[in-house]
Short mmCIF file of C-alpha atoms in Angstrom, two decimals:
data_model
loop_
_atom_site.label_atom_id
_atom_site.label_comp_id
_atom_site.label_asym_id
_atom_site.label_seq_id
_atom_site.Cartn_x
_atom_site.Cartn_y
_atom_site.Cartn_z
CA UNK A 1 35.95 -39.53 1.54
CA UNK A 2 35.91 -37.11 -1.13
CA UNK A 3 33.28 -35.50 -3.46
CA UNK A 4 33.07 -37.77 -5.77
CA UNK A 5 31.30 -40.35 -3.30
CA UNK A 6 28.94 -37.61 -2.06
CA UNK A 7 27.68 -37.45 -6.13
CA UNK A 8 27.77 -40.98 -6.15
CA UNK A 9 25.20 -41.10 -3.07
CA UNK A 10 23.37 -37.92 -4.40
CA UNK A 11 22.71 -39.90 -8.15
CA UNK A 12 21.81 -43.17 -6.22
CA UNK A 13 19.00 -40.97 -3.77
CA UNK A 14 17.69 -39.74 -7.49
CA UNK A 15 17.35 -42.78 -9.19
CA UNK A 16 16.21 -44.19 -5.80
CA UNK A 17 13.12 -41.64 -5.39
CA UNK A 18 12.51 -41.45 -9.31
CA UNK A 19 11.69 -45.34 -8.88
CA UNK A 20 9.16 -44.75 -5.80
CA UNK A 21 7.27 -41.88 -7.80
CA UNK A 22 6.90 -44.45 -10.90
CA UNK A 23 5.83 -47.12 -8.18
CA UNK A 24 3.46 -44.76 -6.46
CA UNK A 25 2.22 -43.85 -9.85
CA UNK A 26 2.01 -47.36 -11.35
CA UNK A 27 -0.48 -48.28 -7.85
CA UNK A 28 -2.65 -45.04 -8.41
CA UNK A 29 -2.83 -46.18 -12.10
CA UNK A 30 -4.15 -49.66 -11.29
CA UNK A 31 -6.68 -48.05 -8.16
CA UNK A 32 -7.74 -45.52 -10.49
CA UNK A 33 -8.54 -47.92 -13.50
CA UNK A 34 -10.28 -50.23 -11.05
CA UNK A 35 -12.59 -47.43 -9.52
CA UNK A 36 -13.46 -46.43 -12.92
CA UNK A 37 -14.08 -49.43 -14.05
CA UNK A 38 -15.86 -50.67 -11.27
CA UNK A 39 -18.28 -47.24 -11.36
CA UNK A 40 -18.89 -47.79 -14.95
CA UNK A 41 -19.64 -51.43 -14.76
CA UNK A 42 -22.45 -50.26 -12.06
CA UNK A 43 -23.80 -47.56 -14.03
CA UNK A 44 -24.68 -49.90 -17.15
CA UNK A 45 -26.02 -52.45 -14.72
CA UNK A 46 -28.23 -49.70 -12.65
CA UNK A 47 -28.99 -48.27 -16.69
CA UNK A 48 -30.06 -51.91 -17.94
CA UNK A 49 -31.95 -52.86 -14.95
CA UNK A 50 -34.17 -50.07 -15.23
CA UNK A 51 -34.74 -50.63 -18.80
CA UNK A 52 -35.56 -54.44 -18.08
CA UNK A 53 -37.91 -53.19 -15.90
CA UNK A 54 -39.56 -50.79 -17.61
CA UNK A 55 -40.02 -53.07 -21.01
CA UNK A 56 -41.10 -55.86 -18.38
CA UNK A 57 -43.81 -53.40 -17.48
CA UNK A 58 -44.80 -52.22 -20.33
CA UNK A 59 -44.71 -55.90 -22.09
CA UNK A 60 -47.64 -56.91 -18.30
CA UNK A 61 -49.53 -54.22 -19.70
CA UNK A 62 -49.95 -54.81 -23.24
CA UNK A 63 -49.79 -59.12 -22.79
CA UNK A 64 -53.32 -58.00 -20.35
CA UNK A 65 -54.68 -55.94 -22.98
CA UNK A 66 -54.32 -58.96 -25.44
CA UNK A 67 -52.02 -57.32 -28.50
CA UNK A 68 -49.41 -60.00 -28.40
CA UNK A 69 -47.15 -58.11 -31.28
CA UNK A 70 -46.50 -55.30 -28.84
CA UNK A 71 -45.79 -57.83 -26.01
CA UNK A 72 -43.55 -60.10 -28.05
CA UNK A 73 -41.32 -57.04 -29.06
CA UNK A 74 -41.36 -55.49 -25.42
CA UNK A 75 -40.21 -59.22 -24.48
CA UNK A 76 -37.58 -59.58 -26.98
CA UNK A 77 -36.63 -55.38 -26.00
CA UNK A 78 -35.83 -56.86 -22.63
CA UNK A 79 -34.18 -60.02 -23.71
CA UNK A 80 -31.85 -58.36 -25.36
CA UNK A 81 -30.69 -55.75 -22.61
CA UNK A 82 -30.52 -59.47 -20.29
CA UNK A 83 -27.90 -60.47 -22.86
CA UNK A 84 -26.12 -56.97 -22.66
CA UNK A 85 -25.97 -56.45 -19.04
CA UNK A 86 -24.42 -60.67 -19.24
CA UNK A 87 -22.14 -59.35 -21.80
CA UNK A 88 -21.15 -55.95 -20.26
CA UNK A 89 -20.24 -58.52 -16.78
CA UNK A 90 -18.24 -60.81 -18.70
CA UNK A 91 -16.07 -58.75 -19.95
CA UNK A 92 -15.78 -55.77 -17.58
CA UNK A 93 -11.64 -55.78 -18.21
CA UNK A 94 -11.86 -55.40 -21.37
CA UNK A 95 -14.62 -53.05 -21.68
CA UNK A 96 -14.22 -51.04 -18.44
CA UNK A 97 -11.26 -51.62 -16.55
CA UNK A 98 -8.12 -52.04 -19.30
CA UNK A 99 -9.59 -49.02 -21.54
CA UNK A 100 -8.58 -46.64 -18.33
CA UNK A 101 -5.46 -48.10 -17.94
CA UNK A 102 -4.79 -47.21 -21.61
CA UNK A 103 -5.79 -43.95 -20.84
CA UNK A 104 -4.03 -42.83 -17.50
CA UNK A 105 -0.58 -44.74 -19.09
CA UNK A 106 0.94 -43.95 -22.65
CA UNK A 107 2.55 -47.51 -22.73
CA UNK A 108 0.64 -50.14 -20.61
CA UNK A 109 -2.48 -52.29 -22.55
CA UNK A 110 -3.74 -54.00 -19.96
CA UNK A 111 -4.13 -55.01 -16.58
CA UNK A 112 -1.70 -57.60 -16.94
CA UNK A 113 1.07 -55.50 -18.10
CA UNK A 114 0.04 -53.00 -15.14
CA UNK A 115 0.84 -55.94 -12.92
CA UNK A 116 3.99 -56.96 -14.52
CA UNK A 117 5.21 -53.30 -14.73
CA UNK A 118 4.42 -52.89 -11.32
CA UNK A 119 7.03 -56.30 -9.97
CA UNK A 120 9.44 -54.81 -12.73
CA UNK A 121 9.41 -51.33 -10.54
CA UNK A 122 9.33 -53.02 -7.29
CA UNK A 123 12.04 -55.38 -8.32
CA UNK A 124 14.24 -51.83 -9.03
CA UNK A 125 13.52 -50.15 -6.34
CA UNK A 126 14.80 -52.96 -3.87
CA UNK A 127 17.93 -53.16 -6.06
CA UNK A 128 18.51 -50.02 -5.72
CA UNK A 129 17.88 -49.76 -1.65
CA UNK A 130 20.37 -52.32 -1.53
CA UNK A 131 23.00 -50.89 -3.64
CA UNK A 132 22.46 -47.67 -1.59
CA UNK A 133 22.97 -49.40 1.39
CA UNK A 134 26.56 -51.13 0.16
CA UNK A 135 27.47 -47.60 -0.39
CA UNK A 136 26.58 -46.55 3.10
CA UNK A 137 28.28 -50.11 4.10
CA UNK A 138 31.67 -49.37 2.73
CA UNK A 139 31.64 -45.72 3.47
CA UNK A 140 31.15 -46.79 7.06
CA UNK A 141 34.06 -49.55 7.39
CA UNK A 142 36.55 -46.86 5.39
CA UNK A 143 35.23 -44.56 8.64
CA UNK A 144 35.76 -46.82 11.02
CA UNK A 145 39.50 -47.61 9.31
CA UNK A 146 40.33 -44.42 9.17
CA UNK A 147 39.40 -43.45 13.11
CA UNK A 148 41.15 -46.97 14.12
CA UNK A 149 44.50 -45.71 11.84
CA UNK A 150 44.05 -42.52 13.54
CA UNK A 151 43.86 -43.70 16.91
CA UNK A 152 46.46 -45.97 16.73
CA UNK A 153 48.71 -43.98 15.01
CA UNK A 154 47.73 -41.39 18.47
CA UNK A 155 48.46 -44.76 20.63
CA UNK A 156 52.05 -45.11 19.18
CA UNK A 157 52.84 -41.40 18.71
CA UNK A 158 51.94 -40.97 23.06
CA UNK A 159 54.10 -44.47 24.16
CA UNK A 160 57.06 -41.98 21.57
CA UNK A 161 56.44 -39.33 24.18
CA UNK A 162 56.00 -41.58 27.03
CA UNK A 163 59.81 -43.26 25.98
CA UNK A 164 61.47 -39.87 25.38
CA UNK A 165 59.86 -38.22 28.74
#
């Protein structure tokens, strides 16, 4: 066993962590994104509810003071944060979610390339646990040669003594 196997092991324990940190980081990407995104998607519903609210209650108060222009706009106000909050719903991943992934990652889009990056990383790391573990493998059965060669070589060199004495 010389050096050069030791640097060998050494590169493959490098490559080998440098793949768990970009895992790790490609999962805290994804939570992160979907907390954000999630928290943002609540704020503009929380933010349009209590407009639709307070346009529904202003549009009771003027439609019982009879000034149905005033009414009809507070109506049509409130129908059109209804079709906002529907909107802002429907497409929370590209509106909320995928715009943080953008943002925490130089290189990923979307949530979809998140995913795929993330099998690509997994898919490398388990490569790479099993290449480490051929190394460990062979370094074990050269070992084990080496102690059997020794030991029998110790066998035949004590029957030498044993046939001389």
């Amino acid at each position: 066993m010389d050096n050069s196997f030791f640097s060998q092991i050494k590169s493959e324990l490098a490559q080998y962590g440098q793949t768990v940190g970009k895992m790790g980081q490609l999962h805290l990407i994804g939570i992160i994104s979907r907390v954000l995104g999630l928290f943002l998607l609540i704020f503009a519903v929380v933010l349009c509810v209590m407009a639709f609210l307070a346009f529904c209650a202003v549009a009771a108060i003027d439609a019982l003071s009879f000034y149905m222009p005033v009414w009809a706009s507070a109506l049509i106000v409130g129908g059109v944060y209804v079709l906002l909050l529907i909107i802002a719903v429907l497409c929370r991943k590209p509106l909320f979610i995928n715009p943080f992934i953008r943002l925490l990652s130089n290189q990923i889009q979307s949530e979809d390339e998140l995913t795929s990056q993330l099998v690509e990383t997994e898919h490398q790391l388990e490569m790479q646990q099993v290449r480490m573990e051929c190394q460990v493998e062979n370094a074990t059965r050269e070992f084990d040669f080496y102690v059997n060669l020794i030991t029998r070589g110790w066998k035949v060199f004590k029957a030498l003594l044993k046939k001389k004495a």
